[in-house]
mmCIF file of C-alpha atoms in Angstrom:
data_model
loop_
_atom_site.group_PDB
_atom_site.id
_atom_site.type_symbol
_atom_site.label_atom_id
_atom_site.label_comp_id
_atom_site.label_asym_id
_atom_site.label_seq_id
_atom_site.Cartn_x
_atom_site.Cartn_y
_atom_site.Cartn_z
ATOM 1 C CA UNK A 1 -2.196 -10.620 2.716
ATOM 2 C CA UNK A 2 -0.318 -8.352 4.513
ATOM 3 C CA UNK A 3 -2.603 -6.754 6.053
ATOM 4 C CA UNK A 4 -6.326 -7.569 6.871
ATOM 5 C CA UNK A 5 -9.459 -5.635 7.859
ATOM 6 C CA UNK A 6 -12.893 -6.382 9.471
ATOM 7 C CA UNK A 7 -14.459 -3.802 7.578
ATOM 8 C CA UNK A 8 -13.232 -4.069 4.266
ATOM 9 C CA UNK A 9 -12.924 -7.944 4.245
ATOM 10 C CA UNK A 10 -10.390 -9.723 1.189
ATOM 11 C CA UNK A 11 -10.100 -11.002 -1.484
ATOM 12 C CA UNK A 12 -10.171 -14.484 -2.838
ATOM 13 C CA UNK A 13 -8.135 -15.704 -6.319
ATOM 14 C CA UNK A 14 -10.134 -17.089 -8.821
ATOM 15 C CA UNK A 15 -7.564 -17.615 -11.842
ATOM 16 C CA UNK A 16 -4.304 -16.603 -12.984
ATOM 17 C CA UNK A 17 -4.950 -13.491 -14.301
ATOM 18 C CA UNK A 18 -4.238 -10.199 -12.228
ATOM 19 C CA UNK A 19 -8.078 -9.522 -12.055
ATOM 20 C CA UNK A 20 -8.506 -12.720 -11.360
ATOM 21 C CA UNK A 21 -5.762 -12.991 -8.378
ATOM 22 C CA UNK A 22 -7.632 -9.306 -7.459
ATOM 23 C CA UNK A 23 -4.416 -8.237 -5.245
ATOM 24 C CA UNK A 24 -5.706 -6.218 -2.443
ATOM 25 C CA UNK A 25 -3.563 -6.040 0.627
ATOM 26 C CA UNK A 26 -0.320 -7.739 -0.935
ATOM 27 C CA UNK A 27 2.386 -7.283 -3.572
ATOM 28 C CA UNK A 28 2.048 -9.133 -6.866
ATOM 29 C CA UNK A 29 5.322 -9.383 -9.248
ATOM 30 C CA UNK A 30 5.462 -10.561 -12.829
ATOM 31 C CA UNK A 31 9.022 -11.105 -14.887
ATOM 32 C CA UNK A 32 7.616 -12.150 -18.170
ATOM 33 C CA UNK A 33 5.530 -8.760 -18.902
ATOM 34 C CA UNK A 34 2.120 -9.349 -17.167
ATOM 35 C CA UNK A 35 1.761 -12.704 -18.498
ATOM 36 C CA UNK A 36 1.805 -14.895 -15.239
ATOM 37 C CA UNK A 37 2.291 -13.547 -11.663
ATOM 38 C CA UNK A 38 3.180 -14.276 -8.436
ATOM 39 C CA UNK A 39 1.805 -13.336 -5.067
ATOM 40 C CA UNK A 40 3.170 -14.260 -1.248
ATOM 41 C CA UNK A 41 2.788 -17.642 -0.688
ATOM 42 C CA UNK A 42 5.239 -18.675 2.808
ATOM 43 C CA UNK A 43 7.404 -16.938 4.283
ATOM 44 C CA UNK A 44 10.426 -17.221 6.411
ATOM 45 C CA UNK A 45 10.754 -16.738 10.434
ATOM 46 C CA UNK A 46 9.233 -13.682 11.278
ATOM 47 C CA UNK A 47 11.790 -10.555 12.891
ATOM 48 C CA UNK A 48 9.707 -8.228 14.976
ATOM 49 C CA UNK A 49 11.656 -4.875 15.938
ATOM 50 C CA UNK A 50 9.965 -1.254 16.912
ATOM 51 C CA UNK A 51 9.297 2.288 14.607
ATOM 52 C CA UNK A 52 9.517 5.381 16.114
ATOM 53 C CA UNK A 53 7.415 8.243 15.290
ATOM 54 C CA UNK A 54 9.942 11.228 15.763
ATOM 55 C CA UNK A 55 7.969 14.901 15.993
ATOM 56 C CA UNK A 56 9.285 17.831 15.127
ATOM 57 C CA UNK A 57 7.626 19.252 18.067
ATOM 58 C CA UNK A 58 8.987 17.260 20.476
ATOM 59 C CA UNK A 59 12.337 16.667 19.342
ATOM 60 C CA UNK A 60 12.473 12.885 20.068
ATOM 61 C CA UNK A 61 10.506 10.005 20.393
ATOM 62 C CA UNK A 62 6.816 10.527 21.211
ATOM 63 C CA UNK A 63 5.674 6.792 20.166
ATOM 64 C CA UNK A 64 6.838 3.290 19.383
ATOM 65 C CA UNK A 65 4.870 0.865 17.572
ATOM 66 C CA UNK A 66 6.001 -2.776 16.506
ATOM 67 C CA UNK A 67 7.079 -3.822 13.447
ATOM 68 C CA UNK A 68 7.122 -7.140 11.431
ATOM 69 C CA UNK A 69 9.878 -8.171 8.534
ATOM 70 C CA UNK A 70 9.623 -11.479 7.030
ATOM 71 C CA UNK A 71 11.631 -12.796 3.829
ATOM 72 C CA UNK A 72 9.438 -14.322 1.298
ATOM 73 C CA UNK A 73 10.329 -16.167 -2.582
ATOM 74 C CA UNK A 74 7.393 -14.916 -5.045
ATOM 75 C CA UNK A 75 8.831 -18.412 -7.530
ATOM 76 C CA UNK A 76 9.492 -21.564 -6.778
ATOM 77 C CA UNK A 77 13.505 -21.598 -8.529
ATOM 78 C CA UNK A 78 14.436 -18.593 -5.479
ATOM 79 C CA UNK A 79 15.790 -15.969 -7.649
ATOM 80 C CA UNK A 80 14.456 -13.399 -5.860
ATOM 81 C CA UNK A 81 13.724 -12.648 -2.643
ATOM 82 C CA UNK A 82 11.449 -9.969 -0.824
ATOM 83 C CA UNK A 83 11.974 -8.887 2.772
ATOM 84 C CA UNK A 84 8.707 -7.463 3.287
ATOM 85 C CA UNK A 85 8.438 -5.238 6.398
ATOM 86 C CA UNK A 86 4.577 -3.890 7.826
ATOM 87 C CA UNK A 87 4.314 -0.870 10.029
ATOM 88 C CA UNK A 88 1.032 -0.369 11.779
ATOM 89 C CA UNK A 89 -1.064 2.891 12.146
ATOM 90 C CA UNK A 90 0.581 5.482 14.747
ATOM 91 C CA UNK A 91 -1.637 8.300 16.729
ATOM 92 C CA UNK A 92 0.106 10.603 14.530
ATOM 93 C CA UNK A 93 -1.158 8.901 11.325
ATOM 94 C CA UNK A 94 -4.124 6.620 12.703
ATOM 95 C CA UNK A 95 -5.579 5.759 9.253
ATOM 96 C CA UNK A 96 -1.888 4.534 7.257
ATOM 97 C CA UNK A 97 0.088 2.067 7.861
ATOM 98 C CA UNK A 98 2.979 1.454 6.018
ATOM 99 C CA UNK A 99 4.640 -1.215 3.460
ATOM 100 C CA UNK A 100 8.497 -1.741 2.739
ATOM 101 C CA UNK A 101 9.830 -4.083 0.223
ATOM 102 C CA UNK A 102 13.252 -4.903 -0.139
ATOM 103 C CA UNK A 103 13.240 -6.567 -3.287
ATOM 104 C CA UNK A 104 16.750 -8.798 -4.507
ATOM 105 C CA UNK A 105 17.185 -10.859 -7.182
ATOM 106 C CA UNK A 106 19.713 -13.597 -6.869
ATOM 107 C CA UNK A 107 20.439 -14.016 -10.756
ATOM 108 C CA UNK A 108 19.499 -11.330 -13.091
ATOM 109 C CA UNK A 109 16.080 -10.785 -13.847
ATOM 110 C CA UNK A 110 15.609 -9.752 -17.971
ATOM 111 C CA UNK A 111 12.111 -7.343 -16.970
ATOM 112 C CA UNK A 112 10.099 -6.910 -13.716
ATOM 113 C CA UNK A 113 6.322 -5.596 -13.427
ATOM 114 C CA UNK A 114 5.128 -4.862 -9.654
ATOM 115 C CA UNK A 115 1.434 -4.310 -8.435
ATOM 116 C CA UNK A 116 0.631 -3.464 -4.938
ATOM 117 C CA UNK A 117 -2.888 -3.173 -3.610
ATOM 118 C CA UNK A 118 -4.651 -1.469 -1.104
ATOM 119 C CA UNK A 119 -7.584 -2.156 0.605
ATOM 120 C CA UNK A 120 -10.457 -3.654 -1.896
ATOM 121 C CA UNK A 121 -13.776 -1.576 -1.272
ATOM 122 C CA UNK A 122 -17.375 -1.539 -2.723
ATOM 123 C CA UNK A 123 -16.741 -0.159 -6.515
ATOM 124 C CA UNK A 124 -19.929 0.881 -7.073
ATOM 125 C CA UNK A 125 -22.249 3.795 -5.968
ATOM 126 C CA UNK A 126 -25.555 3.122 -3.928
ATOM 127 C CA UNK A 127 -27.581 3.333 -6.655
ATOM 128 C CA UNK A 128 -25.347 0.295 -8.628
ATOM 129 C CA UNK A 129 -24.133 2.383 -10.983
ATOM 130 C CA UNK A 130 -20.077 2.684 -11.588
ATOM 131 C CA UNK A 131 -18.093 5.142 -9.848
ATOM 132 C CA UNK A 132 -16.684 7.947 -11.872
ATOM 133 C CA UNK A 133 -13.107 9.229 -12.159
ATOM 134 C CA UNK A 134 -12.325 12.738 -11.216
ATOM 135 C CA UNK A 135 -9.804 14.461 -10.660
ATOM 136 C CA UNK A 136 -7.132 14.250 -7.825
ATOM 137 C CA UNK A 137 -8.134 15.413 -4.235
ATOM 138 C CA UNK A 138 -6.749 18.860 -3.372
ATOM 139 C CA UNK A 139 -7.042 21.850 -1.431
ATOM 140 C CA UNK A 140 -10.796 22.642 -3.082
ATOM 141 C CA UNK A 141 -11.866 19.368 -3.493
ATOM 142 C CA UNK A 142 -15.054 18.518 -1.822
ATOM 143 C CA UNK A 143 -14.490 14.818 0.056
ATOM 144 C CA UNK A 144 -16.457 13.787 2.793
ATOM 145 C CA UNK A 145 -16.441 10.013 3.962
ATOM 146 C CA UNK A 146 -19.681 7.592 3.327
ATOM 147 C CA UNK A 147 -20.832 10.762 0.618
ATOM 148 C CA UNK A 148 -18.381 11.432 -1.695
ATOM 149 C CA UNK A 149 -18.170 8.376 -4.824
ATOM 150 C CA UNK A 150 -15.574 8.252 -7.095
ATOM 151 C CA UNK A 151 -12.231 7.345 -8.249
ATOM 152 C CA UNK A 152 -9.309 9.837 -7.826
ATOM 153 C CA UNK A 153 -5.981 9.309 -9.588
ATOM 154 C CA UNK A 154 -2.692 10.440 -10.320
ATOM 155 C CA UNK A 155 0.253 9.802 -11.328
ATOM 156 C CA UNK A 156 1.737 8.310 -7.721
ATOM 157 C CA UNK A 157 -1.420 7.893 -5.822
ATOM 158 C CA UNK A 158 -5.143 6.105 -5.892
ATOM 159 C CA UNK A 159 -7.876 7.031 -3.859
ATOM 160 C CA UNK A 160 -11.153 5.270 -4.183
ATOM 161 C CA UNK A 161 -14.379 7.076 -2.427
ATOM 162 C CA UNK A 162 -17.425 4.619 -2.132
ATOM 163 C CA UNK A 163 -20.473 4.397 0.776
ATOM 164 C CA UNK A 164 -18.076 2.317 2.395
ATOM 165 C CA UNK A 165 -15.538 4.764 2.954
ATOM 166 C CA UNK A 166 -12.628 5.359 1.347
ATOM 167 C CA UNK A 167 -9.193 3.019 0.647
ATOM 168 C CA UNK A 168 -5.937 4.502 -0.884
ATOM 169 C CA UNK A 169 -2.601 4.236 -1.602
ATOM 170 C CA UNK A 170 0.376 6.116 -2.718
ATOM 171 C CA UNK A 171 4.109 5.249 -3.975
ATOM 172 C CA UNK A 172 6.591 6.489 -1.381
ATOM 173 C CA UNK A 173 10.041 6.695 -2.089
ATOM 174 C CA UNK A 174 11.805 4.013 -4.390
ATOM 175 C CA UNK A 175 15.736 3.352 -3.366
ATOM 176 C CA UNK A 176 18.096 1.498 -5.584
ATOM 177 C CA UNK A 177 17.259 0.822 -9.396
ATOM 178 C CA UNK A 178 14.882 3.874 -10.896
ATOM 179 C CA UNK A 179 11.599 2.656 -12.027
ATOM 180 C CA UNK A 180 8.105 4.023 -14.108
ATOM 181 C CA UNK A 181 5.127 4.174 -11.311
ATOM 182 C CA UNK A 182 2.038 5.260 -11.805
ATOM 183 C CA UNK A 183 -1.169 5.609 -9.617
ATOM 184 C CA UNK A 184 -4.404 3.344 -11.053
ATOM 185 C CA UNK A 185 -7.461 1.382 -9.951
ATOM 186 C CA UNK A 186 -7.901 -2.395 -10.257
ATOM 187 C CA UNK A 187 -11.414 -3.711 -11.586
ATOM 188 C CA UNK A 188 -11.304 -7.416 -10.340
ATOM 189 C CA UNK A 189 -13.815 -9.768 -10.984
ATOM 190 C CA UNK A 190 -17.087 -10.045 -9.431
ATOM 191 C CA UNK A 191 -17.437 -11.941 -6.391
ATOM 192 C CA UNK A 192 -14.006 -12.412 -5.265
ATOM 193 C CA UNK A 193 -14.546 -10.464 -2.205
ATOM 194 C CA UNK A 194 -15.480 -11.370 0.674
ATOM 195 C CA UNK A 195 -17.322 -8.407 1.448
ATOM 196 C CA UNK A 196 -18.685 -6.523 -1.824
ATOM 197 C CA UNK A 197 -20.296 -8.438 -5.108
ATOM 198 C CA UNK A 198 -18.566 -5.618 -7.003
ATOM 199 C CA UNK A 199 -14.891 -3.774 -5.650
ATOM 200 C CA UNK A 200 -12.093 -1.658 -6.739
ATOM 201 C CA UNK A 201 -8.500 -1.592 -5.528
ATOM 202 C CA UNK A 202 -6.112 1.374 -5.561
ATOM 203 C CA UNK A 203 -3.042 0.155 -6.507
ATOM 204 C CA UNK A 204 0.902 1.442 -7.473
ATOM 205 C CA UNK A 205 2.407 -0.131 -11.040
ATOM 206 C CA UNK A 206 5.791 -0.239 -10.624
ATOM 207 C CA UNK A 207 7.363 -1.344 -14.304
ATOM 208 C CA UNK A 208 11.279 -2.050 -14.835
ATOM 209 C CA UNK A 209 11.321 -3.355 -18.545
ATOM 210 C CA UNK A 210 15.174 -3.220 -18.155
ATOM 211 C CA UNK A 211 14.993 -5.639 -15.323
ATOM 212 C CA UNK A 212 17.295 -5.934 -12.004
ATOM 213 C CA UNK A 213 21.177 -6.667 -12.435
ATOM 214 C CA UNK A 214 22.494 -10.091 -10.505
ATOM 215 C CA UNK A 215 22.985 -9.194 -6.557
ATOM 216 C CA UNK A 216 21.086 -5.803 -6.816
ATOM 217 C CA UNK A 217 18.798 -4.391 -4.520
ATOM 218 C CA UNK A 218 15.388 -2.527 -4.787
ATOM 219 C CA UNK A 219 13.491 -0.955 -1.596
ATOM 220 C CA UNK A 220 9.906 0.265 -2.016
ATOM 221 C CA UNK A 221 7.743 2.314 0.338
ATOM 222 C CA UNK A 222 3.854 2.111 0.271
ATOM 223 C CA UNK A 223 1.642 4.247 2.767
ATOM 224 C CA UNK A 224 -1.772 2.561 2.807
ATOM 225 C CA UNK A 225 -5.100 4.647 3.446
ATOM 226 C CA UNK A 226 -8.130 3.285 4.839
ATOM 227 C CA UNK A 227 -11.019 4.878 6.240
ATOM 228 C CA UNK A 228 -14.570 2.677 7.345
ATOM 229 C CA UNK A 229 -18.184 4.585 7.694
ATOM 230 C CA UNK A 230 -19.326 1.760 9.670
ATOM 231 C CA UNK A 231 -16.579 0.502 11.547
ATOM 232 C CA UNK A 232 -16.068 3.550 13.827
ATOM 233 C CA UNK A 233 -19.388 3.522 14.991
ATOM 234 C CA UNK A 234 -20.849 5.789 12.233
ATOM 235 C CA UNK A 235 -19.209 8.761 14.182
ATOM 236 C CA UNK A 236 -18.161 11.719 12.606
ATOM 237 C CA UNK A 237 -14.450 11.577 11.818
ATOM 238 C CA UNK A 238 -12.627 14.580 15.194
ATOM 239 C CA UNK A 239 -10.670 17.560 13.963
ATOM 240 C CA UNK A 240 -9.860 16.479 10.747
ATOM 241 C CA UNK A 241 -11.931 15.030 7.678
ATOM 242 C CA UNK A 242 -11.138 12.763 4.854
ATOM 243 C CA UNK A 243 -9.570 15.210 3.000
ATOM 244 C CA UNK A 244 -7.168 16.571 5.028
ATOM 245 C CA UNK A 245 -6.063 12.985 6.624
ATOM 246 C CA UNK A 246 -5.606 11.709 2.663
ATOM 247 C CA UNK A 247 -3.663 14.735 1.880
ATOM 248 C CA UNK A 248 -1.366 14.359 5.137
ATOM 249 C CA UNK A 249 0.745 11.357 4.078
ATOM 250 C CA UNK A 250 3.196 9.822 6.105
ATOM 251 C CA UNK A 251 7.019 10.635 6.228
ATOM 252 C CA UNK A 252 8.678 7.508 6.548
ATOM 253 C CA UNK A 253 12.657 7.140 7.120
ATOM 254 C CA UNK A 254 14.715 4.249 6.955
ATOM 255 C CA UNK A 255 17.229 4.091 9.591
ATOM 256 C CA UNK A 256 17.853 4.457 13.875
ATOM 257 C CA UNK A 257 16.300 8.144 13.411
ATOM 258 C CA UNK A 258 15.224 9.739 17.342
ATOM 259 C CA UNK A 259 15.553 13.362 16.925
ATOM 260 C CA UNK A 260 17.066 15.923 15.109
ATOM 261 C CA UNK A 261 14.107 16.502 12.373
ATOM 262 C CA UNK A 262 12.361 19.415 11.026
ATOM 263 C CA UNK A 263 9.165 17.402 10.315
ATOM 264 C CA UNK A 264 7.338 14.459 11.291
ATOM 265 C CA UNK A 265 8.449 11.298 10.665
ATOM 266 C CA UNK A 266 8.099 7.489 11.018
ATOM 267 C CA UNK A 267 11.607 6.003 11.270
ATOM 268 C CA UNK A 268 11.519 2.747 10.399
ATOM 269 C CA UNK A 269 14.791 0.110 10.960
ATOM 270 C CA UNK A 270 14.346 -2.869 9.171
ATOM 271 C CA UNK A 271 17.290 -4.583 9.912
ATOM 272 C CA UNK A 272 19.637 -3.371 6.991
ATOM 273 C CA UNK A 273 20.898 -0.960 5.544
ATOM 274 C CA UNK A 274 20.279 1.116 2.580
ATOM 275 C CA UNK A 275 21.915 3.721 0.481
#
C-alpha cells in the first residue's frame, strides 16, 4: 500500500483476479489485457526530499511537507520499473494527498492496463442495500459527509459517498505516451477488508493497448480524497463541506517551482526530470 488509514482500514488479496487482489491504496498493472496482474511487492532504498505548496497569495513558499520516492519492479524478469513518489496532505489541501508514477519499461511492452485505487470504504448504505450511481458532484449537487450515499462518476474522477464518509480519486495529468482513462468504481469481494464486510474503491483505468516503446517513459499524477465521519471526532467539517473540498482538487507541478504562479500549487521534485 502506499498509503494507509486508521479509519478506512485495507485490503487483503484473496486470488488473482483484480476483485480478488481488491487494489485500494496502490497501483496494479497488467501487460497481457487484464488477464494476470501485478501489484508492489519490494521496493528499492527509499529517497525522501520536500514539496512546496507555492500560493498565489503569497508569492512563495508558505509550506513544506516531505516526500517519499522509491523504485519498485511490478514482474519478476525487471522490464519495467516504477518510481513511485507519495506526497502527504498540506494545510492548503488537508484531505488529498498525492500519487506520482514514473512508469519505464526496459524492453518494449506489446499492451499495458493500469488500475489505481483509492481508499476502500463501506459500499453499502445503512440500511444494507447497494449504493446508487448518480451523477457527478457539481455546483448544485447536494453532498454532505456521513448523509449523502452513492457513487459519483465521470469520465476522470470517482467519488464514493457512504456513512463512513467519503473516498475519491481523480486522474491528474499524464506526461509522456497518451493514454484512454476513465473514472470507475471497483466491487471487490466480500470480506477482504479489514474494516467493512462489503466496500467499494474509486479507482482511475488507465489502458495503452498500443503498449510502451523500449526506453520510454510514462509519469502519472493521482490526487487521492478521503474524508472519515468518525475519525475527526464526529465534528462538523470548518468553512468548507464535502462538496466544495472534492471539487477543489489539487494543482500539482513537477519541478523546483517557489514563486512566480497565478494559482495554487503543490510543486513536487522527484528527482528527475520530465518533459
Amino acid at each position: 500500500k502506499f498509503a494507509y488509514s486508521s479509519a478506512f482500514g485495507f485490503s487483503v488479496p484473496t486470488g488473482p483476479l483484480i476483485q480478488q487482489l481488491a487494489p485500494d491504496s496502490t497501483l496494479a498493472l497488467s501487460r497481457d489485457g487484464g488477464e494476470t496482474w501485478a501489484l508492489r511487492w519490494k521496493s528499492e532504498e527509499v529517497r525522501f526530499s520536500k514539496a512546496r505548496l507555492v500560493t498565489a497569495a503569497s508569492g512563495g513558499v508558505v509550506e513544506e511537507v516531505p516526500v517519499a520516492t522509491a523504485k519498485w519492479y511490478p514482474w519478476g524478469d525487471q522490464s519495467v520499473s516504477v518510481e513511485t513518489t507519495v506526497v502527504p496532505p498540506t494545510n492548503r489541501w488537508p484531505d488529498w494527498h498525492v500519487r506520482i508514477h514514473r512508469i519505464k519499461p526496459r524492453v518494449r511492452v506489446e499492451t499495458l492496463r493500469m488500475v489505481e485505487g483509492g481508499f476502500a470504504i463501506l459500499g453499502r448504505k445503512r440500511d444494507g442495500a447497494p449504493l446508487l450511481e448518480f451523477k457527478n458532484v457539481n455546483e448544485e449537487t447536494e453532498v454532505v459527509l456521513g448523509e449523502t450515499e452513492g457513487v459519483f462518476r465521470i469520465m476522470m474522477s470517482s467519488l464514493v459517498c457512504s456513512s463512513a464518509g467519503a473516498s475519491g480519486i481523480v486522474a491528474g495529468s499524464t506526461i509522456g505516451w497518451p493514454c484512454a482513462q476513465r473514472g470507475g468504481v471497483l466491487k471487490p469481494d466480500a470480506n477482504t477488508n479489514l474494516a467493512c464486510q462489503r466496500t467499494l474503491i474509486p479507482i482511475i483505468t488507465r489502458n495503452m493497448p498500443s503498449g510502451l516503446p523500449e526506453n520510454s517513459e510514462l509519469v502519472v499524477v493521482y490526487p487521492i480524497f478521503a474524508m472519515s465521519t468518525t475519525a475527526n471526532g464526529g465534528r462538523a467539517v470548518p468553512l468548507r463541506g464535502l462538496k466544495e473540498r472534492w471539487l477543489d482538487v489539487p494543482n500539482v507541478r513537477i519541478g523546483n517551482w517557489n514563486s512566480g504562479v497565478s494559482e495554487d500549487i503543490i510543486a513536487v521534485d522527484p528527482g528527475y526530470e520530465v518533459y
